[in-house]
Structure formats: C-alpha cells, structure tokens
Amino acid sequence: QSGVAAIFGPNSPKSAVHVNSICDVKEMPHIETRWDAHTRLPTINIHPHPTILGRVFLDLVVAFEWKDFTIIYESGPWLPGLAELLKMYDPKGYTVTVRQLDLKLNGNFRPVLRRVKMSDDKHIILACSIESMPEVLKQAQQVGLMTDHHQIIITSLDLHTIELEPYQYSGTNITGIRMVDPEEEKIHQVTEFLNASQISKTLELKEGLNPATMRVETALMYDAVLVFAEALRHLIGIDPPHLLETMSLKCDDDDTWHSGLSIINYMKSSTIHGLTRGVRFDHEGHRSDFLLDIVELGPAGLEKVGVWNSTEGLNFTRKKEQTALAFDDGTLQNRTFIVLTAISPPYGMLKDSPTRLSGNDRFEGFGIDLIHELSLMLGFNYTFVLQEDGVYGSLNRETGKWNGMVQELLEWRADLAITDLTITSDRESAVDFTMPFMNLGISILYRKPTKEPPSLFSFMSPFSKQVWLYLGGAYMMVSMSLFILGRLSPKEWDNPYPCIEEPEELENQFSFSNSMWFTIGALLQQGSEIAPKASSTRAVASIWWFFTLIMVSSYTANLAAFLTVEQIHSPISNAEDLAAASGTIKYGAKRDGSTFSFFKDAEYKTYQKMYQYMTENPDLLTSSNPEGLNRVKTENYAFLMESTSIEYIIERECDVTQIGGLLDDKGYGIAMRKNSPYRSALSEAVLRLQEQGVLTSLKRKWWKEKRGGGACSNAMEESGALALEVANVGGVFVLLIVGCVVALFISFCEMLCDVHSRSRELKQGSADDGAEELGMDNVGGVFFVLCVGCSVAVVIGCCDLLCEISKLARQHKVSFREELMTELRFVAKCSGNTKPVRRRKSSSGSRNSLESGLSEQQSADGSKMDLSGPVVVGGSGGGGAPQASGNGKSALNVQLKSNGRKMAMDD
C-alpha cells in the first residue's frame, strides 16, 4: 500500500519465478543475488552467470592438463555451470565421469565417494552447496580420497568460509575460486561500519561480521543495494530532476510503475566497485564480466595462486610448485635421520650378544630391518635412538600437549619413529605417517580353550534323539507290518509236511517274534534264515532293506567324527561374549595405547560398555604387552591388543590363542613431523617393498623363524592321528556287558516260560544326543520311503487275500462275504502259526479207501490183522476221530499187527 521501488531476491528458486513474473508485468526492478541461468527483462542478476562461471573450471582443467576427471554434483541446478566441462567429453581425448551425491541417504555420501575411489580417477570436480561441503570433504577423507595423488576443484564461491584445517596437511591439491578477497581494504571498512552500526544489532550478530568468513551472498546483497542506490542517486540528481514517487500496485489491475524501466536501464549501464570488486552488466542484465581469485589449500591455509576474468582468462601469479622430493631425484642421498624405536618384540628388540654392542648394532627386529631396506633403496643414513619410557604418544586434551614418541618428533629431537605405532586420527593431526607397512586390527588374547572329555555313549551321538525314536518306531512298525501281512497273505501259509497234499493245518513263519527277529537282523546287517514269499511281505522287506542301507551308511559315515574329534570348549568367542562375561572374566588393554583409545572413541554400545568397565577397573590396564600376556597365562584374564602382536605371541606361547576376529581395521606407519618433505619418497619406497614381497619375507622371518618362532606350529604338525582311548569307545563295552547280562536274564526267563508254557519278550532302547548329529531333516526322506513302501505292501497283501478268498468262494460254492468273514475272524485272533484247512471234499474218502486197501491185503495174505493203533488224519472231514498234535504237525500212523508182526506206515 505504501509502494515499493525495487525487490531484492528471494533466494528460493520457486518463489523467485513468481516474483520475476510479477515484476515483469508491473515493470518493477527485480535484483537477484542467487545462481540463475534464466533472467527476464526487468531482472538484474548480480551473481555471475553460470555459463561464464563454467569457463573458469574449463580453463582450470586445461591448465592442469587433465585428460580424465570425475564430476560430483549435488543436484540438477548445478549442471548449467558444468555444461562447458560436459562438452569436453571425447572418447579419443577427454574422459568425463559424472556422479550425483545421493541426498536420500541422510548425509551419507560414502557409497558415491567409494565408487570414485574404486575408479582410480585422481581428478575430481566437486559441485555442491557450501552447507554440504564440510561433510562431503570429511567423508572423502574417510574413504581415502584425500591423498597426495588426488586433485580436487571445488566450484563453490564460499570455500574460504568453511574450516579447512583438517585437510591442510593431507597432501591433496584442493583448488577453489572466490569473489571476495578478505585482504581488500574495502572489505574491512564495510565490515567495521556494519559492526559499529545498528544493522549488526538488528541481525543479532554476536561476534559481528568477519572479513575472512564473509559469504559471497552477503557481499552480493551489499553490492546489489549499492547498484540500486547509485541508480536512484543518478535519476534524482539529473537536470531536470527526476521525481521518484512510489505507488501502490495491485496484482489484479494493469497499472505499472513509470520509473521502473528507467532504473533498470541505468543499472544495466552502470559500473561500480563493490565488495565483489567490479560490477557491470550486459544488455540482458547478466553479470558476465567479473574477477575471480584462484586459491589453493596449503599448510598455511588458502593461498591465492592466480586470477581469472572474462576478457583475459586464467592467469597464474606463481608457477606450479614442483614436488619437494621426488622418488628418483636423489635428494635423500647421504641424509642422516634420527630414528626413534621402542622395545616391542618383534618390531624393536635388543640383540642377545656376549659382547657389549653400541650404536645401531644393539637393535634388531622387523622395524630395524625395514629402515635398513629403505636406506638401501633411498640412500640415506640413520641412527637409532631408544624411547626409554616406551610411550608411543597420546594427547592430553586438557593441556593440548603430546607425550612419548610424538612429543619427540614435534620438539625436533627425532626425525622418524618406527615401532608398532598405530595410525590414528589424533596422531595424524599432529604428525605425518607414511602409507601403512602393515595392516591389522584389535583382537582378544586369551588362554587356549580346553578339550571336553568324550562322552561314554558317544557312539549314540551320530543320530539325534529324535532320529533314534523314529528309528525305534520304524522298527516296530515294520515288524508289525510283516506280522500282519504274513497272516493276510495266503502264500505265507505253508504245508509243514509236503507229502500230505491236503493237510488239516498250515504253518506261518512270520510269528510276532520271528517278524521282530527278521527286522532286527536286517537292521544290523545280519541274516535271519527267514525269507518272505508273498509279494506284500517281500515289498515290505525290500523297503526295509533300502531303509537300513541308508541309515547304516549315514551312521557309519558320521560315527568316525564323533569318536575321533574332541569338542573344544571356550567360554568366549567374540567381544560380545567378553563384555557379557565381565563378571567372571577380567579384561583390559595397554594403558594410554591406541587400543584403549579405540574403545574410548567407539560409538558401538558393546565397545562403550567395555571402555566403561576398564575405566572403572584401572587395575586391569597394563603398562606393556608382556605384562598383559603374563596376566592371561596366570589369571582368568583376556588382553585386548593388536592382531599382529597376538600372531607373534601364539607362535611362541602354545597355551594362549586369539579369540574372535578383528574389532577394527588400521595400520602401522612410520611417523614424522607435519609437512615433512620426505614423506612421499618414504611412502613410495614402502609401497615398492610391499610389491616386491620384502615386507612379507620380513614378517615371516621375525614371526615364524627368529626368537623361537614356529614352536607351536611345529608341535601341531608333528602330532598325527590320535589313537582311540577307552573313553572314546567305553560305551560300546558297557553295552556289550549289559547285553550279555540281559541275554542271561532272558535265557532264565525263557526257561521259566517254557516250564509254565508262556513266552515273554524283553525290549530295551536308549538314545542320546550329540553335537552336530543327524536330525530328521537329514534322514526324514528315508522314513518317508519306508512308510510309502509299507503302505504299498499292505495294499498288495489285501489284494492277495481278496483274490484267494474269491477263488475259494467259487470253488466251495459259498458266498464271498461268508468266506471273507471267516478269514477275517481267524486273522483277528492273532495267535498261533497254524491255520485249519476248511471244506475238504475227500477227507473221509481217503480214510475209507485206505482201510479197504489194508483189508484186501489182509485177506490176500490169509493172515490176521489187528487194527489196534489209532488212525490220525489231519483235517476236519472223515468218519474217524481226528487228533491234532500240539506242535502243529499232522501224521497218519497205522499199526498192523499180524502173527506178532507190527507194520507202521507213515504218510
């Protein structure tokens, strides 16, 4: 309502589009300070045009002679400024790789950065907002993109406003651009004025504006106001004076501001010198002519190394620095280094010698040999100095001072330090390290697990309890199946005396006891002299034989492992178990060492719990690794230390071992002062020794060969296969004795049963569980095949019975139902192994014909015959009185007495 003369901003791209449209209709001056590639008529954009800004990066890539590089960008609006770089792609010339930061991972840019590292591309162009820049650089350093071999160009104009100290000594060539020069006098004047005025109080700036950290957005807004004020001053001061009257404009009418176009045209044609130095526009309102500083990050911070403008292009104010030390330039020749070491086997040790030694001859070890190999390769000399207190170096955060080897390096009393010195972030902030000559991690040193004594019934272990129960059930099921099918199948009923064509009774071999004997004989791979005859019983027997083949083979294959392998029992297997067993197992680490610092800075809850336990029990911390080893051997104590040191110990101490895997991943390096000129040369030499296998040979020498190495390995190789002791097979002997005793008892019971005409049966089974036994998941299929086979056998037996009943019903001219019911009633009795033959047609006739034949013979001989003996004929027919023997056999005995002569005829 009160009117407006111009609109500045906004910063939001979406809102800026609407404001731009309204200003276009109302002819209202619109001044933007943000990155925008599309500017309309009434808009003045004081920010450098993206296309022109892209030429800066193009000139830098050409000047650095990059033939391949990777562009990492945050989002789509950054691409217009990179268009010139994308046009450089040529399969025969430049190789351009484009990767976008995944903003959906909540600030986790490591996956993209790891892919860049794996691509081995050393040239990177990073285009992202200044808000995301610190985290991107931090994670790039974490994944290994901040090395001497990497070069990074940062496209943000606010690079000078973020903290870059962590990367000043990384060796990475970081190049950026800036519009605001903090050293200019005008910057200081403006900031002093603003800090003294009411503006800083209005903006609630507690510390005021700082020229070194002033963002380009602030400087551009100041310059935008300055351009607009200059236009107003010009229009008001012209002759005749131009009256500027603001008017109220509404969006729903066609009114425009009559002075708007005049201000816009003057701003486009004006030139001022602001905080971003010279400000001028082209006819479209773009700022296409501007000046930029080229800066590089060095040990002293950001340094200006060149300038760029739209007319002259790139101009470096200093020549490209040459590397202080090259690998082959011979600059290390005849240089003498003071090298710190500590007594820490096998990295540094005092020689055992009957004579007094001095100088470097006093020492030996892995680190000593490594320095010697490096000196031969690079041509330098060295003098070893012993770190008397054995402290490697830790930071006192209250005083900010270091101790140990790191302090010696910082105070220039030594040039290099080599031992099992771990590369940590704290130490890297104070000193430089070569690339790691050994990779390792934290692990647990504990006494060797004890062997569990073998179980007396370990022969039961190959099968689980469930399998033993199923096996017993299968045995009973098959035995019952054979018993039932034997009674159902007609072919299993045999004539005990083949000479009698039509006997009174038939005999069945599959009694209940015989069925169980046949089944157990097949299971134990022994014969039973019982052979099934019917198709149904043969089917059951075949399936059972197949079943026992699989089960016995599986049992035999698994039995050897349970009899010969002794189970190892350890109370802990990893760090989680150790933390949970803190009440029974004590543990600790070396005081003020990198291992203790790891738990101090850890974020994992288990490690935090372990750190709290160690701080609450400071007596569990040791002053050296040998002290920790001694406590492991004499107490119920676990010692946390580096895995390589554990490997060295367990090669010599056979009663301790490493528990679990690695808790972290780190390395040992050679330490030196910050920004040392010989770091690159030493790192490259270490890499070459690694490629040549020298480091592997040195480790084998000092871990497995020297100073008693390989003692435990040789003991393991010499021990062959162990003989089975009584403890391994004692259960079998127990089972044999028990079986013999049971057999005697059964024999006594059979005698009593025979006396009292009764039979008894004794069954006994036992089961046990074992480690890694076979379960139903392993042998369940065999039980399934057994069940299916028994079912098929039952069907076959029933079919045989029905066919036989149908045949007999037709033969004797009775109903099928009557014959079936008679047969089922007999089967349901489940007793006896003989079955009477029913409905014989020629039973009586046989006896009468026999007696007639005998009478004729008596008459012919003229002698007297006395039929005094009983005539016994098996069967139910005939006129005589039949008698059946109790043992199931039938016989015909005819006694002929004539003239004191006796004749017997048996049929």
Short mmCIF file of C-alpha atoms in Angstrom, two decimals, residues 482-884:
data_model
loop_
_atom_site.label_atom_id
_atom_site.label_comp_id
_atom_site.label_asym_id
_atom_site.label_seq_id
_atom_site.Cartn_x
_atom_site.Cartn_y
_atom_site.Cartn_z
CA LEU A 482 5.38 -108.22 8.46
CA PHE A 483 3.35 -109.98 11.16
CA ILE A 484 0.01 -108.70 9.84
CA LEU A 485 0.84 -109.14 6.16
CA GLY A 486 2.16 -112.63 6.88
CA ARG A 487 -1.23 -113.59 8.29
CA LEU A 488 -3.13 -111.88 5.47
CA SER A 489 -1.12 -113.23 2.56
CA PRO A 490 -2.14 -116.83 1.56
CA LYS A 491 1.32 -117.56 0.17
CA GLU A 492 2.87 -117.21 3.61
CA TRP A 493 0.79 -120.18 4.91
CA ASP A 494 2.81 -123.34 4.15
CA ASN A 495 2.12 -127.05 4.39
CA PRO A 496 4.54 -128.27 7.09
CA TYR A 497 4.55 -131.79 5.55
CA PRO A 498 4.64 -131.62 1.77
CA CYS A 499 3.81 -135.37 1.50
CA ILE A 500 0.26 -134.68 2.62
CA GLU A 501 -1.45 -132.96 -0.25
CA GLU A 502 -4.38 -131.71 1.76
CA PRO A 503 -3.24 -131.16 5.39
CA GLU A 504 -5.60 -130.20 8.15
CA GLU A 505 -3.42 -127.23 9.25
CA LEU A 506 -0.99 -124.75 7.62
CA GLU A 507 2.03 -123.11 9.20
CA ASN A 508 3.15 -119.41 9.02
CA GLN A 509 6.81 -118.43 9.57
CA PHE A 510 6.06 -114.81 10.45
CA SER A 511 5.13 -115.10 14.07
CA PHE A 512 5.48 -111.89 16.09
CA SER A 513 8.88 -112.91 17.46
CA ASN A 514 10.10 -114.06 14.03
CA SER A 515 8.95 -110.77 12.48
CA MET A 516 10.94 -108.76 15.00
CA TRP A 517 13.97 -111.06 14.57
CA PHE A 518 13.86 -110.67 10.77
CA THR A 519 13.64 -106.86 11.09
CA ILE A 520 16.47 -106.52 13.63
CA GLY A 521 18.66 -108.87 11.59
CA ALA A 522 18.26 -106.70 8.50
CA LEU A 523 18.92 -103.52 10.52
CA LEU A 524 22.17 -104.94 11.92
CA GLN A 525 23.24 -106.27 8.50
CA GLN A 526 22.90 -109.91 9.61
CA GLY A 527 20.87 -112.87 8.27
CA SER A 528 17.81 -114.40 10.00
CA GLU A 529 17.13 -117.54 7.84
CA ILE A 530 13.61 -116.23 7.22
CA ALA A 531 12.69 -115.47 3.63
CA PRO A 532 9.41 -113.77 2.73
CA LYS A 533 7.42 -115.44 -0.07
CA ALA A 534 4.39 -113.27 -0.71
CA SER A 535 4.63 -110.12 -2.81
CA SER A 536 3.43 -107.94 0.06
CA THR A 537 5.95 -109.19 2.59
CA ARG A 538 8.73 -109.03 0.03
CA ALA A 539 7.78 -105.42 -0.72
CA VAL A 540 8.00 -104.54 2.98
CA ALA A 541 11.31 -106.39 3.30
CA SER A 542 12.77 -104.61 0.25
CA ILE A 543 11.79 -101.17 1.53
CA TRP A 544 13.18 -102.02 4.98
CA TRP A 545 16.48 -103.21 3.46
CA PHE A 546 16.76 -99.96 1.48
CA PHE A 547 15.93 -98.00 4.63
CA THR A 548 18.59 -99.82 6.68
CA LEU A 549 21.15 -99.34 3.89
CA ILE A 550 20.77 -95.56 4.08
CA MET A 551 20.61 -95.40 7.87
CA VAL A 552 23.58 -97.69 8.49
CA SER A 553 25.68 -95.87 5.88
CA SER A 554 24.82 -92.49 7.40
CA TYR A 555 25.56 -93.74 10.90
CA THR A 556 28.90 -95.25 9.88
CA ALA A 557 30.00 -92.14 7.99
CA ASN A 558 29.20 -89.87 10.94
CA LEU A 559 30.49 -92.20 13.64
CA ALA A 560 34.20 -91.67 12.87
CA ALA A 561 33.98 -87.94 13.52
CA PHE A 562 32.28 -88.38 16.89
CA LEU A 563 34.77 -91.00 18.07
CA THR A 564 37.95 -89.20 16.98
CA VAL A 565 37.18 -85.45 17.16
CA GLU A 566 37.25 -83.93 20.61
CA GLN A 567 35.00 -80.96 21.22
CA ILE A 568 36.69 -77.64 22.11
CA HIS A 569 35.04 -75.58 24.80
CA SER A 570 35.73 -71.85 25.16
CA PRO A 571 33.78 -69.54 27.47
CA ILE A 572 34.02 -66.66 24.96
CA SER A 573 34.10 -66.48 21.18
CA ASN A 574 33.94 -62.73 20.44
CA ALA A 575 33.87 -59.27 22.01
CA GLU A 576 30.15 -59.50 22.79
CA ASP A 577 30.70 -62.64 24.86
CA LEU A 578 33.62 -60.97 26.64
CA ALA A 579 31.54 -57.90 27.52
CA ALA A 580 28.72 -60.13 28.80
CA ALA A 581 31.16 -62.21 30.90
CA SER A 582 32.80 -59.23 32.60
CA GLY A 583 31.71 -60.58 35.98
CA THR A 584 33.63 -63.84 35.54
CA ILE A 585 36.37 -62.98 33.02
CA LYS A 586 38.51 -59.89 33.57
CA TYR A 587 39.87 -57.98 30.60
CA GLY A 588 41.93 -54.91 29.83
CA ALA A 589 44.32 -53.20 27.41
CA LYS A 590 47.57 -51.28 27.41
CA ARG A 591 47.29 -48.01 29.30
CA ASP A 592 47.40 -44.88 27.05
CA GLY A 593 47.68 -47.06 23.94
CA SER A 594 45.79 -46.88 20.65
CA THR A 595 43.72 -49.93 21.64
CA PHE A 596 42.43 -48.19 24.75
CA SER A 597 41.78 -45.02 22.72
CA PHE A 598 39.74 -47.05 20.23
CA PHE A 599 37.29 -48.08 22.95
CA LYS A 600 37.25 -44.55 24.30
CA ASP A 601 36.10 -43.07 20.98
CA ALA A 602 33.90 -46.01 19.90
CA GLU A 603 30.20 -45.47 19.21
CA TYR A 604 29.20 -49.14 19.30
CA LYS A 605 27.37 -49.86 22.57
CA THR A 606 29.31 -53.05 23.31
CA TYR A 607 32.64 -51.22 22.97
CA GLN A 608 31.35 -48.34 25.09
CA LYS A 609 30.39 -50.85 27.77
CA MET A 610 33.88 -52.39 27.63
CA TYR A 611 35.50 -48.95 27.91
CA GLN A 612 33.36 -48.13 30.94
CA TYR A 613 34.35 -51.44 32.55
CA MET A 614 38.08 -50.77 32.01
CA THR A 615 37.87 -47.20 33.34
CA GLU A 616 36.02 -48.43 36.43
CA ASN A 617 38.73 -51.05 36.96
CA PRO A 618 42.03 -49.26 36.21
CA ASP A 619 44.00 -52.09 37.81
CA LEU A 620 43.11 -54.23 34.77
CA LEU A 621 45.08 -51.90 32.45
CA THR A 622 48.72 -52.84 31.84
CA SER A 623 51.83 -50.81 31.16
CA SER A 624 53.13 -53.16 28.46
CA ASN A 625 52.13 -56.10 26.28
CA PRO A 626 54.32 -58.65 28.18
CA GLU A 627 52.50 -57.74 31.38
CA GLY A 628 49.19 -58.43 29.66
CA LEU A 629 50.47 -61.79 28.38
CA ASN A 630 51.57 -62.78 31.89
CA ARG A 631 48.13 -61.99 33.30
CA VAL A 632 46.47 -64.04 30.57
CA LYS A 633 48.61 -67.06 31.49
CA THR A 634 48.24 -66.76 35.27
CA GLU A 635 44.71 -65.37 35.69
CA ASN A 636 41.27 -65.68 34.18
CA TYR A 637 42.07 -62.59 32.10
CA ALA A 638 41.65 -61.53 28.46
CA PHE A 639 44.00 -58.96 26.94
CA LEU A 640 42.96 -56.65 24.10
CA MET A 641 45.79 -55.91 21.71
CA GLU A 642 46.75 -55.68 18.03
CA SER A 643 46.28 -58.83 15.97
CA THR A 644 49.85 -58.84 14.64
CA SER A 645 51.25 -58.86 18.18
CA ILE A 646 48.89 -61.71 19.02
CA GLU A 647 50.17 -63.65 15.99
CA TYR A 648 53.71 -63.19 17.26
CA ILE A 649 52.83 -64.40 20.75
CA ILE A 650 50.84 -67.51 19.77
CA GLU A 651 53.78 -68.67 17.61
CA ARG A 652 55.78 -68.97 20.84
CA GLU A 653 53.26 -69.41 23.65
CA CYS A 654 51.24 -72.55 22.94
CA ASP A 655 48.84 -72.13 25.85
CA VAL A 656 47.25 -68.91 24.56
CA THR A 657 45.36 -68.12 21.37
CA GLN A 658 43.43 -65.42 19.50
CA ILE A 659 39.69 -65.27 20.17
CA GLY A 660 37.31 -64.00 17.51
CA GLY A 661 38.02 -61.72 14.56
CA LEU A 662 39.17 -58.11 14.29
CA LEU A 663 37.30 -55.32 16.05
CA ASP A 664 38.61 -52.62 13.71
CA ASP A 665 40.89 -52.06 10.73
CA LYS A 666 44.03 -49.92 10.97
CA GLY A 667 47.70 -49.91 10.12
CA TYR A 668 51.23 -49.26 11.34
CA GLY A 669 53.22 -46.46 9.72
CA ILE A 670 56.49 -44.55 10.05
CA ALA A 671 55.85 -41.25 11.86
CA MET A 672 57.50 -37.93 11.03
CA ARG A 673 56.83 -34.24 11.56
CA LYS A 674 53.98 -32.47 9.82
CA ASN A 675 54.59 -31.43 6.22
CA SER A 676 57.83 -33.41 6.05
CA PRO A 677 59.42 -33.09 2.60
CA TYR A 678 60.46 -36.76 2.55
CA ARG A 679 57.05 -38.27 3.28
CA SER A 680 56.18 -39.05 -0.34
CA ALA A 681 59.55 -40.64 -1.02
CA LEU A 682 59.32 -42.90 2.03
CA SER A 683 55.72 -43.87 1.24
CA GLU A 684 56.60 -44.80 -2.30
CA ALA A 685 59.57 -46.83 -1.08
CA VAL A 686 57.34 -48.73 1.39
CA LEU A 687 54.92 -49.46 -1.43
CA ARG A 688 57.71 -50.78 -3.61
CA LEU A 689 58.96 -53.06 -0.82
CA GLN A 690 55.46 -54.38 -0.44
CA GLU A 691 55.15 -55.10 -4.16
CA GLN A 692 58.50 -56.89 -4.18
CA GLY A 693 57.47 -59.16 -1.30
CA VAL A 694 60.17 -57.83 1.03
CA LEU A 695 57.67 -56.97 3.77
CA THR A 696 56.18 -60.48 3.61
CA SER A 697 59.64 -62.02 3.91
CA LEU A 698 60.48 -59.84 6.89
CA LYS A 699 57.26 -60.79 8.66
CA ARG A 700 57.87 -64.49 8.08
CA LYS A 701 61.43 -64.08 9.38
CA TRP A 702 60.51 -62.33 12.64
CA TRP A 703 57.18 -64.04 13.32
CA LYS A 704 57.89 -67.67 12.41
CA GLU A 705 61.67 -68.14 12.32
CA LYS A 706 63.54 -65.89 14.75
CA ARG A 707 63.41 -65.86 18.54
CA GLY A 708 61.61 -69.21 18.94
CA GLY A 709 59.03 -68.64 16.25
CA GLY A 710 57.06 -71.57 14.87
CA ALA A 711 57.28 -73.63 18.09
CA CYS A 712 53.53 -74.12 18.35
CA SER A 713 53.12 -74.66 14.60
CA ASN A 714 55.76 -77.44 14.64
CA ALA A 715 54.06 -79.11 17.59
CA MET A 716 50.79 -79.20 15.70
CA GLU A 717 52.42 -80.61 12.56
CA GLU A 718 54.23 -83.38 14.46
CA SER A 719 51.09 -84.60 16.18
CA GLY A 720 49.50 -87.23 13.95
CA ALA A 721 46.23 -89.12 14.24
CA LEU A 722 45.40 -89.91 17.87
CA ALA A 723 44.65 -93.49 18.93
CA LEU A 724 41.20 -94.15 20.31
CA GLU A 725 41.20 -94.35 24.10
CA VAL A 726 38.87 -96.31 26.34
CA ALA A 727 36.96 -93.09 26.96
CA ASN A 728 36.10 -92.93 23.25
CA VAL A 729 34.69 -96.45 22.90
CA GLY A 730 33.90 -97.32 26.53
CA GLY A 731 30.19 -97.10 25.89
CA VAL A 732 30.38 -99.99 23.42
CA PHE A 733 31.98 -102.19 26.06
CA VAL A 734 29.31 -101.16 28.55
CA LEU A 735 26.64 -102.02 26.00
CA LEU A 736 28.29 -105.44 25.40
CA ILE A 737 28.35 -106.26 29.10
CA VAL A 738 24.78 -105.11 29.58
CA GLY A 739 23.72 -107.13 26.55
CA CYS A 740 25.34 -110.30 27.90
CA VAL A 741 23.69 -109.81 31.29
CA VAL A 742 20.34 -109.19 29.65
CA ALA A 743 20.81 -112.28 27.48
CA LEU A 744 21.40 -114.42 30.58
CA PHE A 745 18.32 -112.97 32.18
CA ILE A 746 16.25 -113.62 29.07
CA SER A 747 17.54 -117.20 28.93
CA PHE A 748 16.44 -117.77 32.52
CA CYS A 749 13.07 -116.24 31.77
CA GLU A 750 12.65 -118.45 28.69
CA MET A 751 13.34 -121.48 30.83
CA LEU A 752 10.66 -120.40 33.28
CA CYS A 753 8.29 -119.54 30.45
CA ASP A 754 8.86 -122.92 28.86
CA VAL A 755 8.12 -124.58 32.20
CA HIS A 756 4.93 -122.54 32.63
CA SER A 757 4.09 -122.61 28.85
CA ARG A 758 4.40 -118.89 28.49
CA SER A 759 6.59 -116.67 26.39
CA ARG A 760 7.89 -113.24 27.28
CA GLU A 761 9.76 -110.62 25.40
CA LEU A 762 12.15 -108.04 26.67
CA LYS A 763 12.83 -104.81 24.86
CA GLN A 764 15.30 -102.12 25.75
CA GLY A 765 16.38 -98.97 23.89
CA SER A 766 18.27 -95.91 24.74
CA ALA A 767 19.09 -92.65 22.99
CA ASP A 768 21.50 -89.86 23.46
CA ASP A 769 22.13 -86.54 21.87
CA GLY A 770 25.36 -85.42 20.35
CA ALA A 771 26.85 -82.40 18.84
CA GLU A 772 26.22 -81.95 15.14
CA GLU A 773 24.17 -85.17 14.99
CA LEU A 774 21.95 -86.13 12.08
CA GLY A 775 18.41 -84.88 12.53
CA MET A 776 15.13 -85.66 10.83
CA ASP A 777 15.95 -83.04 8.24
CA ASN A 778 18.82 -85.29 7.13
CA VAL A 779 17.16 -88.74 7.15
CA GLY A 780 13.46 -87.88 7.08
CA GLY A 781 13.21 -88.93 3.42
CA VAL A 782 14.20 -92.49 4.29
CA PHE A 783 11.39 -92.74 6.82
CA PHE A 784 9.02 -91.41 4.19
CA VAL A 785 10.10 -94.07 1.67
CA LEU A 786 9.67 -96.72 4.39
CA CYS A 787 6.12 -95.59 5.17
CA VAL A 788 5.18 -95.50 1.49
CA GLY A 789 6.65 -98.97 0.95
CA CYS A 790 4.74 -100.42 3.90
CA SER A 791 1.53 -98.86 2.64
CA VAL A 792 2.05 -100.37 -0.81
CA ALA A 793 2.81 -103.74 0.80
CA VAL A 794 -0.43 -103.59 2.81
CA VAL A 795 -2.36 -102.91 -0.38
CA ILE A 796 -0.66 -105.85 -2.15
CA GLY A 797 -1.38 -108.16 0.82
CA CYS A 798 -5.02 -107.18 0.89
CA CYS A 799 -5.29 -107.79 -2.85
CA ASP A 800 -3.72 -111.27 -2.48
CA LEU A 801 -6.17 -112.10 0.33
CA LEU A 802 -9.20 -110.93 -1.61
CA CYS A 803 -8.13 -112.88 -4.71
CA GLU A 804 -7.63 -116.07 -2.67
CA ILE A 805 -11.00 -115.64 -0.89
CA SER A 806 -12.76 -115.10 -4.21
CA LYS A 807 -11.12 -118.25 -5.59
CA LEU A 808 -12.14 -120.35 -2.56
CA ALA A 809 -15.68 -118.96 -2.60
CA ARG A 810 -16.16 -120.10 -6.21
CA GLN A 811 -14.51 -123.48 -5.53
CA HIS A 812 -16.67 -124.31 -2.50
CA LYS A 813 -19.74 -122.59 -3.84
CA VAL A 814 -20.23 -120.26 -0.91
CA SER A 815 -20.75 -116.52 -0.81
CA PHE A 816 -17.73 -114.20 -0.98
CA ARG A 817 -18.90 -112.42 2.15
CA GLU A 818 -19.08 -115.62 4.19
CA GLU A 819 -15.60 -116.70 3.16
CA LEU A 820 -14.23 -113.17 3.87
CA MET A 821 -15.74 -113.03 7.35
CA THR A 822 -14.38 -116.47 8.20
CA GLU A 823 -10.89 -115.46 7.13
CA LEU A 824 -11.00 -112.13 8.99
CA ARG A 825 -12.16 -113.83 12.19
CA PHE A 826 -9.14 -116.11 12.05
CA VAL A 827 -6.78 -113.22 11.33
CA ALA A 828 -8.23 -111.24 14.24
CA LYS A 829 -7.24 -113.98 16.71
CA CYS A 830 -3.51 -113.02 16.21
CA SER A 831 -2.38 -116.28 17.84
CA GLY A 832 -0.76 -119.46 16.60
CA ASN A 833 1.17 -120.15 13.44
CA THR A 834 -1.22 -122.86 12.03
CA LYS A 835 -4.48 -122.43 10.22
CA PRO A 836 -7.02 -125.33 9.68
CA VAL A 837 -7.95 -126.17 6.11
CA ARG A 838 -11.70 -125.75 5.66
CA ARG A 839 -14.27 -127.61 3.45
CA ARG A 840 -12.10 -130.60 2.29
CA LYS A 841 -14.01 -132.76 -0.10
CA SER A 842 -12.02 -136.02 0.08
CA SER A 843 -11.07 -136.33 3.73
CA SER A 844 -13.36 -139.27 4.59
CA GLY A 845 -12.90 -140.90 1.27
CA SER A 846 -9.24 -141.06 1.74
CA ARG A 847 -9.56 -142.84 5.06
CA ASN A 848 -12.14 -145.43 3.72
CA SER A 849 -10.05 -146.20 0.68
CA LEU A 850 -7.03 -146.65 2.89
CA GLU A 851 -8.83 -149.09 5.20
CA SER A 852 -10.24 -151.01 2.20
CA GLY A 853 -6.77 -151.40 0.79
CA LEU A 854 -5.49 -152.75 4.05
CA SER A 855 -8.37 -155.25 4.35
CA GLU A 856 -7.73 -156.59 0.90
CA GLN A 857 -4.07 -157.02 1.71
CA GLN A 858 -5.01 -158.89 4.89
CA SER A 859 -7.32 -161.25 3.02
CA ALA A 860 -4.76 -161.90 0.36
CA ASP A 861 -2.11 -162.82 2.82
CA GLY A 862 -4.53 -165.04 4.77
CA SER A 863 -3.21 -163.70 7.95
CA LYS A 864 -4.92 -161.95 10.83
CA MET A 865 -4.57 -158.25 11.17
CA ASP A 866 -5.30 -156.25 14.26
CA LEU A 867 -6.09 -152.61 13.73
CA SER A 868 -5.38 -151.63 17.25
CA GLY A 869 -3.38 -148.39 16.77
CA PRO A 870 -5.05 -145.11 16.36
CA VAL A 871 -5.56 -143.69 12.90
CA VAL A 872 -4.83 -139.97 12.86
CA VAL A 873 -5.64 -137.97 9.76
CA GLY A 874 -5.14 -134.21 9.61
CA GLY A 875 -8.26 -132.34 8.59
CA SER A 876 -11.86 -131.96 9.66
CA GLY A 877 -13.60 -134.47 7.35
CA GLY A 878 -13.91 -138.27 7.54
CA GLY A 879 -15.74 -140.65 9.82
CA GLY A 880 -12.92 -141.32 12.25
CA ALA A 881 -11.96 -139.25 15.22
CA PRO A 882 -9.12 -136.92 14.27
CA GLN A 883 -6.40 -135.89 16.67
CA ALA A 884 -4.13 -132.88 16.14
#
